Short mmCIF file of C-alpha atoms in Angstrom, two decimals:
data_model
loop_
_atom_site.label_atom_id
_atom_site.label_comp_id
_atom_site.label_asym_id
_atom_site.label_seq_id
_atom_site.Cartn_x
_atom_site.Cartn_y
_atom_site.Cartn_z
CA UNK A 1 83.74 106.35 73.90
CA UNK A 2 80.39 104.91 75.40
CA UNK A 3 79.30 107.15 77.73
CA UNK A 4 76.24 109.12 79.57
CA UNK A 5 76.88 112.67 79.77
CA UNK A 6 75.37 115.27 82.27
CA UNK A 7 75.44 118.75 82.91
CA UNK A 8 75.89 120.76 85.44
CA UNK A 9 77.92 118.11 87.45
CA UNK A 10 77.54 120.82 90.72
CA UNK A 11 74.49 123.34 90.91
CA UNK A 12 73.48 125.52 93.90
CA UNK A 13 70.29 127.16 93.16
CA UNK A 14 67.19 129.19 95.43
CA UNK A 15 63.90 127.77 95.81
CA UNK A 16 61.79 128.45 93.64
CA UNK A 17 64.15 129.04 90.76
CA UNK A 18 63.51 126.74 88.02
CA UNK A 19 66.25 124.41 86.47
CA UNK A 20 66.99 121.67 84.07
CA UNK A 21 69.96 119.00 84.51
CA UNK A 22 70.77 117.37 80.64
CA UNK A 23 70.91 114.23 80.05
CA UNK A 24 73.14 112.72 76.91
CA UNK A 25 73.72 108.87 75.62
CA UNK A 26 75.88 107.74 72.43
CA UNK A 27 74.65 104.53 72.81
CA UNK A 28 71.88 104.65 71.44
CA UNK A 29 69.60 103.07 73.89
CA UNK A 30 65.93 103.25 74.26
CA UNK A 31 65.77 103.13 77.91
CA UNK A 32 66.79 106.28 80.17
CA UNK A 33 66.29 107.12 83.86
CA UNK A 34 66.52 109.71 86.85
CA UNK A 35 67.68 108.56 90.11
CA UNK A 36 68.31 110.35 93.07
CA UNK A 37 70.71 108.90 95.66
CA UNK A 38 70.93 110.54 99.43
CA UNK A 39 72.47 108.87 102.75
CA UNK A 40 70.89 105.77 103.83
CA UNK A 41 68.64 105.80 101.17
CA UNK A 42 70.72 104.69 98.19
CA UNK A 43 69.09 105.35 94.56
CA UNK A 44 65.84 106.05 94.30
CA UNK A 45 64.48 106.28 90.60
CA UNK A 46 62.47 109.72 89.70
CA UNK A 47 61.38 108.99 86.29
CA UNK A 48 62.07 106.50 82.90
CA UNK A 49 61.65 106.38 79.71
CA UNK A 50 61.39 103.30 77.92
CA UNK A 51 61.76 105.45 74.15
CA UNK A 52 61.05 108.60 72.80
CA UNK A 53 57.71 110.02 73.54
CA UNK A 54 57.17 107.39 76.53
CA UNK A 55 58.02 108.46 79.82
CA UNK A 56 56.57 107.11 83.30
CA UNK A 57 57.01 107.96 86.25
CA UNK A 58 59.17 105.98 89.22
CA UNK A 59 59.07 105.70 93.11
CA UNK A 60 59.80 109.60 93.74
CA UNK A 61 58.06 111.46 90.92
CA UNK A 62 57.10 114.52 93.43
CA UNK A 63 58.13 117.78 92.04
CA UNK A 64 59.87 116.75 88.73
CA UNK A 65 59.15 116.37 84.77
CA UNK A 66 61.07 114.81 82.21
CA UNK A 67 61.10 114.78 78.41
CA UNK A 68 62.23 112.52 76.19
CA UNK A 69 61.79 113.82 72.17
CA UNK A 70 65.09 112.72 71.03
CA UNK A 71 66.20 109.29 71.84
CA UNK A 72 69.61 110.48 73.38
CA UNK A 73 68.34 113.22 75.67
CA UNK A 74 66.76 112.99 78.55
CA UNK A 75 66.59 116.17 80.50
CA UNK A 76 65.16 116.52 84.32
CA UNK A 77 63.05 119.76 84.98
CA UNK A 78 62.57 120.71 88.53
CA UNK A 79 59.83 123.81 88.24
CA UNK A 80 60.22 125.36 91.19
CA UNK A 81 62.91 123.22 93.54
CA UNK A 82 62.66 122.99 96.71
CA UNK A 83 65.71 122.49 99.71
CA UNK A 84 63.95 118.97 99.92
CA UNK A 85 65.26 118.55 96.40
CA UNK A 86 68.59 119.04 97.58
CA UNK A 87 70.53 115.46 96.40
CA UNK A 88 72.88 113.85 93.61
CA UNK A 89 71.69 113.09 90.62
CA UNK A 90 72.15 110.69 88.51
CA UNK A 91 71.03 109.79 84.52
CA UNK A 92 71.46 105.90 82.92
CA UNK A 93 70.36 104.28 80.17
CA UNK A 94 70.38 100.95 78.67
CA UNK A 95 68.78 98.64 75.53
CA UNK A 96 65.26 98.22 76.87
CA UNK A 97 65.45 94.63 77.69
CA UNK A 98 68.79 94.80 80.05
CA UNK A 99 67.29 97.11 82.82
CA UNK A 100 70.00 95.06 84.87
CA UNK A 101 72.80 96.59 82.87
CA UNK A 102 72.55 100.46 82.83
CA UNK A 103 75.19 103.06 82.23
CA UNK A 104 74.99 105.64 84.72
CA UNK A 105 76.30 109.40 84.29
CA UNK A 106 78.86 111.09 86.71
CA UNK A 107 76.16 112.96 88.39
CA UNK A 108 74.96 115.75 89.83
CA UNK A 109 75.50 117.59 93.08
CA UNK A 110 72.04 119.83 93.50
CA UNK A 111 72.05 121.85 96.27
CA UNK A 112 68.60 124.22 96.98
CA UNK A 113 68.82 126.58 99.42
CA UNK B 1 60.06 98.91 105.22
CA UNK B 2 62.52 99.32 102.29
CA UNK B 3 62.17 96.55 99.80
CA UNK B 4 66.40 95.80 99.95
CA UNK B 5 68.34 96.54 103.51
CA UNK B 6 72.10 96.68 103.31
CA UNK B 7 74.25 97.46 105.96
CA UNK B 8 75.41 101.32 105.32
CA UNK B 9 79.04 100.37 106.97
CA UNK B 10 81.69 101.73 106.93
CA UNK B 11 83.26 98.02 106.92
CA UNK B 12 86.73 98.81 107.22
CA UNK B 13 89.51 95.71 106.18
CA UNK B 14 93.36 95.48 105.65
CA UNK B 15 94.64 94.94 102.27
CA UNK B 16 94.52 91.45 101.10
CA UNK B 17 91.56 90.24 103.48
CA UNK B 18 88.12 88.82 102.51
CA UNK B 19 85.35 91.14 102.12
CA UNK B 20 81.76 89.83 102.84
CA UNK B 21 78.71 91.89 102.00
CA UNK B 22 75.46 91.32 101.75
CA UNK B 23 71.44 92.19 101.62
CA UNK B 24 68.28 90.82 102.43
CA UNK B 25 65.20 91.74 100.00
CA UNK B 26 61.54 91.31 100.82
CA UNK B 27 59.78 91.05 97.77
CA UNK B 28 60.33 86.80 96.38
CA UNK B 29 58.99 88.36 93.25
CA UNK B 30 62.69 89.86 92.50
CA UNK B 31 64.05 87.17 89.89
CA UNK B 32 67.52 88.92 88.92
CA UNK B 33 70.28 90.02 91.57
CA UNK B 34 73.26 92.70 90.83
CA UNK B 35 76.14 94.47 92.73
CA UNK B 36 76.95 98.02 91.40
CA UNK B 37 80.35 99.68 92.47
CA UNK B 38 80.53 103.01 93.26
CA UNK B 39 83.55 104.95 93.29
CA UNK B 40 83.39 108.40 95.59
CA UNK B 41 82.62 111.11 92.57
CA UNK B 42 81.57 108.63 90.17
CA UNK B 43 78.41 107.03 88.85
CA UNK B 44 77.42 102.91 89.65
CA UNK B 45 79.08 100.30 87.28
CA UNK B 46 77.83 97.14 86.81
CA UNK B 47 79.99 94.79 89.10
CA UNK B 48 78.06 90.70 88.77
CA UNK B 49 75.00 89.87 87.79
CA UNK B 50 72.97 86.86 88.68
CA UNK B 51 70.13 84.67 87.83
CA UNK B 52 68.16 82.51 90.63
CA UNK B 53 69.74 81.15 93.66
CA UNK B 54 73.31 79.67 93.39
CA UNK B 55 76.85 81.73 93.06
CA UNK B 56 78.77 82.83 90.44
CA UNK B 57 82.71 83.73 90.16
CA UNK B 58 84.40 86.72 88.26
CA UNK B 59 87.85 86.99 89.17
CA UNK B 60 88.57 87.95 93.08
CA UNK B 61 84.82 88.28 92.94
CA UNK B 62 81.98 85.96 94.39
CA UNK B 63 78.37 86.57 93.82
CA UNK B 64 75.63 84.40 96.16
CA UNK B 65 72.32 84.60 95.85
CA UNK B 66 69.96 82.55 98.38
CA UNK B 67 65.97 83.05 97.63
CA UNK B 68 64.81 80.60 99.98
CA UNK B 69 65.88 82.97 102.75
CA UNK B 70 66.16 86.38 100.66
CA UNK B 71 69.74 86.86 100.82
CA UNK B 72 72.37 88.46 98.35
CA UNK B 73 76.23 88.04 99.19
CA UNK B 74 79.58 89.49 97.30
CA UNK B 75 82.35 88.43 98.39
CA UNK B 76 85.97 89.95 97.43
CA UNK B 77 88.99 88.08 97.80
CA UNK B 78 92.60 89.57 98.23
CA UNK B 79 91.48 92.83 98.47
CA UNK B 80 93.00 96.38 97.42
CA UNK B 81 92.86 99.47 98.10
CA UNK B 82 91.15 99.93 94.38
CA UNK B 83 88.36 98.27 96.12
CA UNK B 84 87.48 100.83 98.50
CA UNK B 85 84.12 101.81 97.08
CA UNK B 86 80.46 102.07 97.92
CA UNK B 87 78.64 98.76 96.86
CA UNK B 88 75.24 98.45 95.75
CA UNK B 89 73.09 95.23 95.41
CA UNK B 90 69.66 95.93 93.47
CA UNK B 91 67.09 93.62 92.02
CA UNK B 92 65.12 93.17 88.93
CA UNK B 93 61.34 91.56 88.81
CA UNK B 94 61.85 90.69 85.23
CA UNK B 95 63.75 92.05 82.52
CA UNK B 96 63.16 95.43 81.17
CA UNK B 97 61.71 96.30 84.94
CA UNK B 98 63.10 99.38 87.27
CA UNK B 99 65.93 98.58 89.26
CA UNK B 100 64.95 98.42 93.15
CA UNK B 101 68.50 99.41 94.97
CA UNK B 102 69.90 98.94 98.28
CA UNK B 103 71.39 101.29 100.12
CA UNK B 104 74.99 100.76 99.49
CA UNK B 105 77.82 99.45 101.82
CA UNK B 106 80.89 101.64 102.34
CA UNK B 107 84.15 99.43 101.95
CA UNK B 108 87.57 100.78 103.22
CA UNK B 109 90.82 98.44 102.27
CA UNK B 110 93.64 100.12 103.82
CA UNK B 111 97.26 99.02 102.55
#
């Protein structure tokens, strides 16, 4: 089955404590993204990658990294999180020319205190 | 200013009514125009896409798009209670760009 994958799908973490969400495609597509999506705000995209090795940063970079060194894994650092940090999550990807058409993954409820 | 406004909601309907959404977007450089569903728990899927002004028809589904006045409509017809969903509209520059999302509207169909 096509599908993104993330994991954890719920965190609650402590500022300061670093953490990584994953980020997994079977679909082999070059382009992958970050998006956080709180009240009133809708998705916002953190950072994409448009293959391996390329990543760029989006609207709401602050206080994240990425990597991309495999082309189905896209993992989201946060270094030291802060309660501003506190959102859902979510990873998509799609074939690099139909940015219109991505896959998104179930998500992930972050919660810093 | 946010580059796409949408009404949060909740817009609340009984089953089998229309259900009219929409969003206004700022930038006339935004070329391609999409409605993701969002089910509570559950990531965006792809609901219609569209190309320039004009509509376009999937099912119980009708997609407007008006870029003389910046304006982005779905419409549902017959609705069901398996539409209750956030809906997102978002826009594309060109193909291969970053998605630029609305805020979502809430929809309740009650049975």
């Amino acid at each position: 089955e096509a599908q993104v994958t993330q994991n954890p799908r719920y965190l609650i973490t402590v500022t300061g404590k670093k953490l990584t969400v994953t980020c997994s495609q079977n679909m082999n597509h070059e382009y992958m993204s970050w998006y956080r999506q709180d009240p009133g705000l809708g998705l916002r995209q953190i950072y994409y990658s448009m293959n391996v090795e390329v990543t760029d940063k989006g609207d709401v970079p602050e206080g994240y990294k990425v990597s991309r060194k495999e082309k189905r894994n896209f993992p989201l650092i946060l270094e030291s999180p802060s309660p501003n940090q506190t959102s859902l999550y979510f990873c998509a990807s799609s074939p690099p020319r139909d940015t219109d058409t991505q896959y998104f993954g179930p998500g992930t409820r972050l919660t810093v205190l | 200013q946010k580059e796409v406004e949408q009404d949060p909601g909740p817009l609340s309907v009984p089953e089998g009514a229309i259900v009219s959404l929409n969003c206004t977007y700022s930038n006339s450089a935004f070329q391609y125009f999409m409605w993701y569903r969002q089910y509570s728990r559950k990531g965006p899927e792809l609901l219609m896409y569209t190309y320039s002004s004009g509509n376009k028809e999937d099912g119980r589904f009708t997609a407007q798009v008006d870029k003389s006045s910046k304006y982005i409509s779905l419409f549902i017809r017959d609705s069901q209670p398996s539409d209750s969903a956030t809906y997102l509209c978002a826009t594309l520059k060109a193909a291969g760009n970053k998605l630029t999302f609305g805020g979502g509207t809430r929809v309740l169909v009650k049975p």
